[in-house]
Amino acid sequence: MRRQVPKVRDLAPLMRIKAPRLDRRAARLDDAQTIADLRRIAQRRTPRAAFDYTDGAAEAELSLARARQAFSDIEFHPRILRDVAHVDTTRTVLGGPSALPFAIAPTGFTRMMQTEGELAGARAATRAGIPFSLSTMGTASIEEVADAGRGGRQWFQLYMWRDRERSMALVDRAAQAGYDTLLVTVDVPVAGARLRDKRNGMTIPPALTLRTIVDAVPRPHWWIDFLTTEPLSFASLDRWSGTVGELLDSMFDPTVDYSDLAWIRDQWPGKVVVKGVQTLDDARRCADLGVDGIVLSNHGGRQLDRAPVPFHLLPTVAAELGGTTEILLDTGIMSGADIVAAVALGARSTLVGRAYLYGLMAGGEAGVDRAITILGDEVRRTMRLLGANSLDELEPGHVTQLTRVQPLPRPGQEVRP
């Protein structure tokens, strides 16, 4: 092979040196192509205790690992030769519009992860045309979130406290502020054992100890924001200085039952959804009570470890109740492909919690925008590759759930196929 010295005119077309970007946050977020990328950025920029509170789950964290593995263990079946120049990702969810088949899940103590907190999430969700859910344990008030998300849809998530009057006062405030859906969370009779938080000495708000000061050295921006903005407090209760588990156990009512659920349903003027359903029998009972929807969820793996995987439960529940009760799903969602698979197997929509928080920790409100953009782009691309023009065209034939293990039969029960 004959060799020659390259000429300048031949090299010129190959030279694509980018000018340095002065906005480092924008550059950092633009470089993130997946939710996993946002998670890595978030971990670098957030103190360990706050990051682990978001990232972690209960005990050995098997429920979360299994939920994520379930989404990895799917096989898609694309339909070819379809015109997919345009795809429609909109649908009506719980009586209102959603531009994408996911909503922002309710998350507690959100300003601890990043000081823009729930207000950043509400504004980003409104721009994207998707619902935003405010937790009872939120760190922005019901009215502040309604104002930040003006023009969009807000849902309110309710934990029933021992003090019923205070619980229902929050419900009344949410109704008056225009929230259209109540998410009644039923899987926290007591706090799960979140061992990362215990090992980190996690308190609300974070305490300045020798460990946290050492952890702050490579993350000065987080601490500057934390120490120079409004002190962390709850939107719906007094300040607290203990651990998260102690707070939940002191406030939440472990006696709540189906009669309480029926009572709550009668108090709320909008849509009522039960969040935390983990068996077909409980899904049936909720539907029989006349609720508008259920969320198949094991609380992101943060309560009972080794709980059922919601994505595995979805086809069975959808086959029986999908025609009468709207089914939503959370836990383990890390990509738009996960969302598409859930919709294909019968979910009306999904909720994303950690995925949104990774974006928030990575870049504040702009990071939430980036997380929503990543998920939306992945939803549209996956639909096109499957040959689906709309969410309604997605159906169980598009997805096979692969299994790594098979359950042993219980007495009187056949093994799942």
Tab-separated table of C-alpha atoms in Angstrom:
chain	number	residue	atom	x	y	z
A	1	MET	CA	0.000	0.000	0.000
A	2	ARG	CA	1.402	3.367	-1.010
A	3	ARG	CA	1.516	5.940	1.766
A	4	GLN	CA	1.672	9.710	1.600
A	5	VAL	CA	1.883	12.677	3.920
A	6	PRO	CA	-1.670	13.991	4.508
A	7	LYS	CA	-2.398	17.347	2.975
A	8	VAL	CA	-4.021	20.190	4.882
A	9	ARG	CA	-6.929	20.343	2.437
A	10	ASP	CA	-7.631	16.637	3.103
A	11	LEU	CA	-7.552	17.097	6.880
A	12	ALA	CA	-9.754	20.194	6.976
A	13	PRO	CA	-13.109	18.375	6.468
A	14	LEU	CA	-12.209	15.994	9.302
A	15	MET	CA	-11.497	18.715	11.836
A	16	ARG	CA	-14.576	19.142	14.021
A	17	ILE	CA	-13.258	20.660	17.212
A	18	LYS	CA	-16.120	21.954	19.302
A	19	ALA	CA	-15.847	25.247	21.073
A	20	PRO	CA	-15.901	24.845	24.858
A	21	ARG	CA	-19.355	25.352	26.348
A	22	LEU	CA	-19.515	27.906	29.120
A	23	ASP	CA	-22.808	26.568	30.503
A	24	ARG	CA	-21.459	23.449	32.165
A	25	ARG	CA	-24.839	22.309	33.438
A	26	ALA	CA	-26.347	22.415	29.945
A	27	ALA	CA	-23.348	20.573	28.517
A	28	ARG	CA	-23.533	17.959	31.253
A	29	LEU	CA	-27.230	17.336	30.695
A	30	ASP	CA	-26.937	17.289	26.890
A	31	ASP	CA	-24.296	14.583	27.195
A	32	ALA	CA	-26.707	12.403	29.203
A	33	GLN	CA	-28.374	10.000	26.767
A	34	THR	CA	-30.138	7.717	29.242
A	35	ILE	CA	-31.626	7.832	32.722
A	36	ALA	CA	-28.618	5.776	33.838
A	37	ASP	CA	-26.390	8.636	32.633
A	38	LEU	CA	-28.415	11.096	34.729
A	39	ARG	CA	-28.057	8.763	37.704
A	40	ARG	CA	-24.265	8.798	37.397
A	41	ILE	CA	-24.232	12.598	37.259
A	42	ALA	CA	-26.591	12.774	40.235
A	43	GLN	CA	-24.368	10.489	42.275
A	44	ARG	CA	-21.338	12.688	41.647
A	45	ARG	CA	-23.150	15.887	42.606
A	46	THR	CA	-25.287	14.798	45.573
A	47	PRO	CA	-24.136	13.923	49.118
A	48	ARG	CA	-24.223	10.237	49.824
A	49	ALA	CA	-27.060	10.306	52.359
A	50	ALA	CA	-29.419	12.225	50.058
A	51	PHE	CA	-28.468	10.186	46.992
A	52	ASP	CA	-28.852	6.876	48.825
A	53	TYR	CA	-32.239	7.940	50.173
A	54	THR	CA	-33.389	8.276	46.549
A	55	ASP	CA	-31.478	5.385	45.062
A	56	GLY	CA	-31.952	2.835	47.805
A	57	ALA	CA	-34.697	0.428	48.751
A	58	ALA	CA	-35.587	-1.820	51.684
A	59	GLU	CA	-33.395	-4.430	53.339
A	60	ALA	CA	-31.396	-6.361	50.669
A	61	GLU	CA	-33.087	-4.303	47.905
A	62	LEU	CA	-34.258	-7.472	46.137
A	63	SER	CA	-37.677	-6.047	45.231
A	64	LEU	CA	-36.132	-3.156	43.329
A	65	ALA	CA	-33.512	-5.329	41.632
A	66	ARG	CA	-36.148	-7.840	40.542
A	67	ALA	CA	-38.437	-5.091	39.226
A	68	ARG	CA	-35.651	-3.667	37.079
A	69	GLN	CA	-34.606	-7.138	35.953
A	70	ALA	CA	-38.189	-7.855	34.871
A	71	PHE	CA	-38.038	-4.972	32.396
A	72	SER	CA	-34.680	-6.218	31.108
A	73	ASP	CA	-36.134	-9.693	30.660
A	74	ILE	CA	-38.569	-8.859	27.884
A	75	GLU	CA	-38.562	-9.616	24.202
A	76	PHE	CA	-40.220	-7.217	21.765
A	77	HIS	CA	-42.001	-8.418	18.618
A	78	PRO	CA	-41.956	-5.644	15.989
A	79	ARG	CA	-44.446	-5.408	13.137
A	80	ILE	CA	-42.689	-4.451	9.916
A	81	LEU	CA	-43.646	-2.360	6.897
A	82	ARG	CA	-45.812	0.085	8.815
A	83	ASP	CA	-45.931	3.812	8.173
A	84	VAL	CA	-44.524	5.232	11.400
A	85	ALA	CA	-43.484	8.667	10.167
A	86	HIS	CA	-45.741	10.071	12.895
A	87	VAL	CA	-46.610	8.461	16.220
A	88	ASP	CA	-49.196	9.629	18.731
A	89	THR	CA	-48.136	9.302	22.380
A	90	THR	CA	-51.165	11.073	23.844
A	91	ARG	CA	-54.031	9.473	25.688
A	92	THR	CA	-56.700	10.219	28.236
A	93	VAL	CA	-55.644	9.092	31.715
A	94	LEU	CA	-58.038	9.331	34.664
A	95	GLY	CA	-60.342	11.708	32.853
A	96	GLY	CA	-57.733	14.141	31.549
A	97	PRO	CA	-55.085	14.452	28.842
A	98	SER	CA	-51.503	13.262	29.054
A	99	ALA	CA	-49.027	13.940	26.258
A	100	LEU	CA	-46.962	10.878	27.183
A	101	PRO	CA	-47.819	7.565	28.887
A	102	PHE	CA	-46.173	8.499	32.178
A	103	ALA	CA	-46.650	10.902	35.051
A	104	ILE	CA	-44.284	12.161	37.738
A	105	ALA	CA	-44.682	9.944	40.795
A	106	PRO	CA	-45.128	11.392	44.296
A	107	THR	CA	-41.820	11.562	46.162
A	108	GLY	CA	-41.205	12.761	49.694
A	109	PHE	CA	-38.557	15.207	50.946
A	110	THR	CA	-37.784	16.246	47.367
A	111	ARG	CA	-35.973	19.490	48.227
A	112	MET	CA	-33.468	17.383	50.129
A	113	MET	CA	-32.334	15.875	46.819
A	114	GLN	CA	-32.042	19.296	45.164
A	115	THR	CA	-33.340	22.614	46.429
A	116	GLU	CA	-35.635	23.347	43.461
A	117	GLY	CA	-37.631	20.287	44.532
A	118	GLU	CA	-41.281	19.767	43.697
A	119	LEU	CA	-41.682	23.162	42.051
A	120	ALA	CA	-39.116	22.197	39.412
A	121	GLY	CA	-40.954	18.938	38.821
A	122	ALA	CA	-44.350	20.608	38.536
A	123	ARG	CA	-43.111	23.198	36.047
A	124	ALA	CA	-41.319	20.605	33.920
A	125	ALA	CA	-44.345	18.293	33.927
A	126	THR	CA	-46.638	21.120	32.837
A	127	ARG	CA	-44.322	22.018	29.944
A	128	ALA	CA	-44.290	18.368	28.875
A	129	GLY	CA	-48.065	17.991	29.189
A	130	ILE	CA	-47.934	15.197	31.781
A	131	PRO	CA	-49.408	15.016	35.314
A	132	PHE	CA	-47.339	15.825	38.399
A	133	SER	CA	-48.031	14.097	41.732
A	134	LEU	CA	-47.375	15.826	45.056
A	135	SER	CA	-46.638	13.648	48.073
A	136	THR	CA	-48.144	14.152	51.509
A	137	MET	CA	-44.491	14.270	52.581
A	138	GLY	CA	-43.629	16.931	50.008
A	139	THR	CA	-41.429	19.926	50.775
A	140	ALA	CA	-43.504	22.454	48.830
A	141	SER	CA	-47.048	23.349	49.767
A	142	ILE	CA	-50.138	22.179	47.954
A	143	GLU	CA	-50.817	25.732	46.824
A	144	GLU	CA	-47.222	26.419	45.725
A	145	VAL	CA	-47.184	23.341	43.504
A	146	ALA	CA	-50.566	24.219	42.029
A	147	ASP	CA	-49.256	27.668	41.186
A	148	ALA	CA	-45.972	26.366	39.734
A	149	GLY	CA	-47.853	23.877	37.572
A	150	ARG	CA	-50.618	26.244	36.544
A	151	GLY	CA	-52.132	25.091	33.267
A	152	GLY	CA	-51.121	21.486	33.880
A	153	ARG	CA	-52.538	18.564	35.827
A	154	GLN	CA	-51.729	17.958	39.490
A	155	TRP	CA	-52.449	14.818	41.473
A	156	PHE	CA	-52.249	14.610	45.267
A	157	GLN	CA	-50.930	11.533	47.048
A	158	LEU	CA	-52.447	10.789	50.455
A	159	TYR	CA	-51.024	8.877	53.386
A	160	MET	CA	-53.647	8.395	56.050
A	161	TRP	CA	-52.323	9.673	59.375
A	162	ARG	CA	-53.383	8.767	62.864
A	163	ASP	CA	-54.814	12.297	62.990
A	164	ARG	CA	-57.649	11.861	60.493
A	165	GLU	CA	-58.745	15.491	60.668
A	166	ARG	CA	-55.322	16.713	59.563
A	167	SER	CA	-55.255	14.153	56.741
A	168	MET	CA	-58.605	15.244	55.390
A	169	ALA	CA	-57.678	18.919	55.773
A	170	LEU	CA	-54.921	18.243	53.241
A	171	VAL	CA	-57.422	16.540	50.956
A	172	ASP	CA	-59.713	19.573	51.151
A	173	ARG	CA	-56.834	21.923	50.345
A	174	ALA	CA	-55.863	19.827	47.336
A	175	ALA	CA	-59.429	19.824	46.008
A	176	GLN	CA	-59.708	23.595	46.436
A	177	ALA	CA	-56.357	24.093	44.666
A	178	GLY	CA	-57.577	22.196	41.602
A	179	TYR	CA	-55.878	18.808	41.950
A	180	ASP	CA	-57.956	16.409	39.866
A	181	THR	CA	-56.864	13.000	41.201
A	182	LEU	CA	-56.223	11.555	44.677
A	183	LEU	CA	-53.614	8.778	44.943
A	184	VAL	CA	-54.371	6.893	48.162
A	185	THR	CA	-51.187	5.042	49.089
A	186	VAL	CA	-51.918	1.875	51.049
A	187	ASP	CA	-48.614	-0.013	51.330
A	188	VAL	CA	-47.058	1.870	54.262
A	189	PRO	CA	-48.715	0.650	57.472
A	190	VAL	CA	-45.216	0.937	58.956
A	191	ALA	CA	-41.908	2.064	57.507
A	192	GLY	CA	-39.796	-0.414	55.592
A	193	ALA	CA	-36.247	-1.129	56.760
A	194	ARG	CA	-34.224	1.193	54.529
A	195	LEU	CA	-30.789	0.095	55.595
A	196	ARG	CA	-28.785	2.565	53.521
A	197	ASP	CA	-30.465	5.397	55.418
A	198	LYS	CA	-29.684	3.815	58.779
A	199	ARG	CA	-26.058	3.185	57.854
A	200	ASN	CA	-25.698	6.752	56.598
A	201	GLY	CA	-27.259	8.191	59.771
A	202	MET	CA	-29.863	9.810	57.525
A	203	THR	CA	-32.064	12.402	59.230
A	204	ILE	CA	-34.585	14.986	58.005
A	205	PRO	CA	-33.129	17.543	57.494
A	206	PRO	CA	-29.566	16.248	56.918
A	207	ALA	CA	-27.348	16.888	59.932
A	208	LEU	CA	-23.917	18.497	59.806
A	209	THR	CA	-21.690	15.769	61.248
A	210	LEU	CA	-18.042	14.954	60.634
A	211	ARG	CA	-19.105	12.387	58.036
A	212	THR	CA	-21.417	14.760	56.139
A	213	ILE	CA	-18.838	17.550	56.227
A	214	VAL	CA	-16.209	15.242	54.703
A	215	ASP	CA	-18.775	14.106	52.124
A	216	ALA	CA	-19.513	17.746	51.274
A	217	VAL	CA	-15.973	18.610	50.212
A	218	PRO	CA	-16.310	17.324	46.617
A	219	ARG	CA	-19.931	18.525	46.394
A	220	PRO	CA	-19.874	22.175	47.441
A	221	HIS	CA	-22.696	23.277	45.113
A	222	TRP	CA	-25.244	21.029	46.847
A	223	TRP	CA	-24.319	22.319	50.295
A	224	ILE	CA	-24.210	25.951	49.184
A	225	ASP	CA	-27.737	25.565	47.780
A	226	PHE	CA	-28.920	23.731	50.877
A	227	LEU	CA	-27.517	26.224	53.366
A	228	THR	CA	-28.474	29.413	51.496
A	229	THR	CA	-32.102	28.611	50.644
A	230	GLU	CA	-35.263	28.223	52.723
A	231	PRO	CA	-34.672	25.602	55.464
A	232	LEU	CA	-35.991	22.177	54.579
A	233	SER	CA	-39.445	21.615	56.046
A	234	PHE	CA	-42.599	19.761	55.185
A	235	ALA	CA	-45.449	21.339	53.315
A	236	SER	CA	-48.073	19.514	55.330
A	237	LEU	CA	-46.686	19.012	58.840
A	238	ASP	CA	-44.362	20.492	61.403
A	239	ARG	CA	-40.604	20.227	61.173
A	240	TRP	CA	-38.986	16.942	62.124
A	241	SER	CA	-35.485	16.194	63.379
A	242	GLY	CA	-35.423	12.385	63.452
A	243	THR	CA	-35.048	9.597	60.911
A	244	VAL	CA	-37.495	8.963	58.099
A	245	GLY	CA	-38.560	5.636	59.577
A	246	GLU	CA	-39.288	7.207	62.972
A	247	LEU	CA	-41.368	9.882	61.299
A	248	LEU	CA	-43.452	7.397	59.310
A	249	ASP	CA	-44.038	5.124	62.270
A	250	SER	CA	-45.105	8.035	64.468
A	251	MET	CA	-47.537	9.530	61.962
A	252	PHE	CA	-49.001	6.844	59.696
A	253	ASP	CA	-52.049	4.884	60.771
A	254	PRO	CA	-51.511	1.085	60.625
A	255	THR	CA	-55.235	0.426	61.187
A	256	VAL	CA	-56.418	1.722	57.773
A	257	ASP	CA	-58.657	-0.828	56.028
A	258	TYR	CA	-61.144	-1.075	53.156
A	259	SER	CA	-63.855	0.771	55.049
A	260	ASP	CA	-61.477	3.727	55.398
A	261	LEU	CA	-60.766	3.573	51.679
A	262	ALA	CA	-64.474	3.742	50.920
A	263	TRP	CA	-64.817	6.699	53.284
A	264	ILE	CA	-61.930	8.552	51.620
A	265	ARG	CA	-63.434	7.865	48.195
A	266	ASP	CA	-66.663	9.544	49.279
A	267	GLN	CA	-64.818	12.659	50.484
A	268	TRP	CA	-62.975	13.368	47.242
A	269	PRO	CA	-64.744	15.091	44.329
A	270	GLY	CA	-62.338	13.918	41.598
A	271	LYS	CA	-60.777	10.646	40.536
A	272	VAL	CA	-59.615	8.226	43.234
A	273	VAL	CA	-56.714	5.832	42.637
A	274	VAL	CA	-55.339	3.217	45.047
A	275	LYS	CA	-51.545	3.059	44.963
A	276	GLY	CA	-49.687	0.029	46.269
A	277	VAL	CA	-51.812	-2.867	44.972
A	278	GLN	CA	-49.756	-6.081	44.861
A	279	THR	CA	-52.207	-8.956	44.386
A	280	LEU	CA	-55.055	-9.739	42.025
A	281	ASP	CA	-57.459	-10.224	44.960
A	282	ASP	CA	-56.748	-6.739	46.293
A	283	ALA	CA	-57.070	-5.308	42.782
A	284	ARG	CA	-60.543	-6.895	42.583
A	285	ARG	CA	-61.590	-5.526	45.966
A	286	CYS	CA	-60.488	-2.010	45.039
A	287	ALA	CA	-62.376	-2.234	41.758
A	288	ASP	CA	-65.482	-3.490	43.588
A	289	LEU	CA	-65.315	-0.366	45.789
A	290	GLY	CA	-65.678	1.735	42.661
A	291	VAL	CA	-62.301	3.458	42.601
A	292	ASP	CA	-61.289	4.923	39.259
A	293	GLY	CA	-57.883	3.319	39.060
A	294	ILE	CA	-55.175	1.325	40.777
A	295	VAL	CA	-51.399	1.587	40.720
A	296	LEU	CA	-49.629	-1.755	40.708
A	297	SER	CA	-46.653	-0.856	42.864
A	298	ASN	CA	-44.433	-2.188	45.617
A	299	HIS	CA	-43.403	1.361	46.572
A	300	GLY	CA	-40.256	1.239	44.505
A	301	GLY	CA	-39.030	-1.684	46.593
A	302	ARG	CA	-38.864	0.595	49.633
A	303	GLN	CA	-41.304	-1.262	51.894
A	304	LEU	CA	-41.573	-5.074	51.855
A	305	ASP	CA	-38.486	-6.648	50.342
A	306	ARG	CA	-39.202	-9.670	48.113
A	307	ALA	CA	-42.619	-8.178	47.286
A	308	PRO	CA	-44.293	-9.105	43.983
A	309	VAL	CA	-42.901	-7.490	40.850
A	310	PRO	CA	-45.646	-5.146	39.557
A	311	PHE	CA	-44.677	-5.677	35.914
A	312	HIS	CA	-45.123	-9.460	36.353
A	313	LEU	CA	-48.538	-8.923	37.929
A	314	LEU	CA	-49.718	-6.538	35.220
A	315	PRO	CA	-50.943	-8.972	32.506
A	316	THR	CA	-53.104	-10.927	34.953
A	317	VAL	CA	-54.725	-7.832	36.464
A	318	ALA	CA	-55.182	-6.159	33.082
A	319	ALA	CA	-56.871	-9.234	31.629
A	320	GLU	CA	-59.478	-9.232	34.403
A	321	LEU	CA	-59.943	-5.559	35.271
A	322	GLY	CA	-58.530	-3.560	32.380
A	323	GLY	CA	-61.921	-3.026	30.792
A	324	THR	CA	-63.433	-1.361	33.865
A	325	THR	CA	-60.627	0.069	36.022
A	326	GLU	CA	-57.659	2.088	34.828
A	327	ILE	CA	-54.391	0.386	35.679
A	328	LEU	CA	-51.193	2.329	36.251
A	329	LEU	CA	-47.821	0.868	37.127
A	330	ASP	CA	-44.587	1.931	38.789
A	331	THR	CA	-41.371	0.436	40.233
A	332	GLY	CA	-38.298	-0.312	38.175
A	333	ILE	CA	-38.945	1.976	35.206
A	334	MET	CA	-35.675	3.330	33.817
A	335	SER	CA	-36.404	3.804	30.107
A	336	GLY	CA	-39.067	4.621	27.561
A	337	ALA	CA	-38.898	1.013	26.385
A	338	ASP	CA	-39.997	-0.065	29.887
A	339	ILE	CA	-42.968	2.303	29.602
A	340	VAL	CA	-43.943	0.994	26.167
A	341	ALA	CA	-43.786	-2.598	27.425
A	342	ALA	CA	-46.059	-1.725	30.356
A	343	VAL	CA	-48.599	-0.044	28.062
A	344	ALA	CA	-48.538	-3.012	25.684
A	345	LEU	CA	-49.357	-5.366	28.561
A	346	GLY	CA	-52.319	-3.325	29.745
A	347	ALA	CA	-51.182	-0.287	31.729
A	348	ARG	CA	-53.117	2.873	30.937
A	349	SER	CA	-50.087	4.883	32.045
A	350	THR	CA	-47.082	4.647	34.348
A	351	LEU	CA	-45.449	6.647	37.146
A	352	VAL	CA	-41.743	7.520	37.240
A	353	GLY	CA	-40.107	8.447	40.518
A	354	ARG	CA	-36.379	7.756	40.681
A	355	ALA	CA	-35.933	8.556	36.974
A	356	TYR	CA	-37.293	12.058	37.603
A	357	LEU	CA	-35.252	12.515	40.775
A	358	TYR	CA	-32.014	11.515	39.055
A	359	GLY	CA	-32.669	14.336	36.603
A	360	LEU	CA	-33.456	16.761	39.423
A	361	MET	CA	-30.249	15.906	41.264
A	362	ALA	CA	-28.220	16.071	38.058
A	363	GLY	CA	-29.377	19.554	37.049
A	364	GLY	CA	-32.381	20.963	38.876
A	365	GLU	CA	-35.372	21.901	36.744
A	366	ALA	CA	-33.330	21.595	33.547
A	367	GLY	CA	-32.419	18.079	34.660
A	368	VAL	CA	-36.091	17.165	35.064
A	369	ASP	CA	-36.722	18.498	31.558
A	370	ARG	CA	-33.875	16.297	30.325
A	371	ALA	CA	-35.236	13.194	32.065
A	372	ILE	CA	-38.676	13.729	30.524
A	373	THR	CA	-37.122	14.332	27.085
A	374	ILE	CA	-35.044	11.151	27.315
A	375	LEU	CA	-38.056	9.046	28.300
A	376	GLY	CA	-40.301	10.661	25.674
A	377	ASP	CA	-37.758	10.145	22.893
A	378	GLU	CA	-37.311	6.517	23.921
A	379	VAL	CA	-41.090	5.965	23.949
A	380	ARG	CA	-41.465	7.358	20.439
A	381	ARG	CA	-38.456	5.479	19.063
A	382	THR	CA	-39.582	2.174	20.576
A	383	MET	CA	-43.097	2.630	19.176
A	384	ARG	CA	-41.706	3.303	15.697
A	385	LEU	CA	-39.451	0.261	15.826
A	386	LEU	CA	-42.418	-1.856	16.943
A	387	GLY	CA	-44.538	-0.510	14.073
A	388	ALA	CA	-47.094	1.181	16.345
A	389	ASN	CA	-48.580	4.561	15.373
A	390	SER	CA	-50.403	5.115	18.655
A	391	LEU	CA	-50.493	3.839	22.207
A	392	ASP	CA	-53.789	2.104	21.451
A	393	GLU	CA	-52.018	-0.037	18.840
A	394	LEU	CA	-49.676	-1.480	21.479
A	395	GLU	CA	-50.955	-4.862	22.658
A	396	PRO	CA	-49.693	-7.977	24.468
A	397	GLY	CA	-48.496	-9.543	21.228
A	398	HIS	CA	-45.741	-6.940	21.097
A	399	VAL	CA	-44.096	-8.235	24.296
A	400	THR	CA	-42.961	-11.521	25.775
A	401	GLN	CA	-41.971	-11.574	29.438
A	402	LEU	CA	-38.979	-13.884	29.793
A	403	THR	CA	-38.556	-15.669	33.115
A	404	ARG	CA	-35.372	-16.569	34.968
A	405	VAL	CA	-37.050	-18.588	37.717
A	406	GLN	CA	-40.382	-20.337	38.145
A	407	PRO	CA	-42.336	-20.256	41.423
A	408	LEU	CA	-43.108	-23.443	43.291
A	409	PRO	CA	-46.865	-24.056	43.461
A	410	ARG	CA	-48.669	-23.297	46.674
A	411	PRO	CA	-51.332	-25.781	47.823
A	412	GLY	CA	-54.222	-25.695	45.345
A	413	GLN	CA	-52.343	-23.440	42.923
A	414	GLU	CA	-50.895	-24.267	39.529
A	415	VAL	CA	-47.465	-23.036	38.486
A	416	ARG	CA	-47.606	-19.860	36.395
A	417	PRO	CA	-46.887	-20.530	32.731
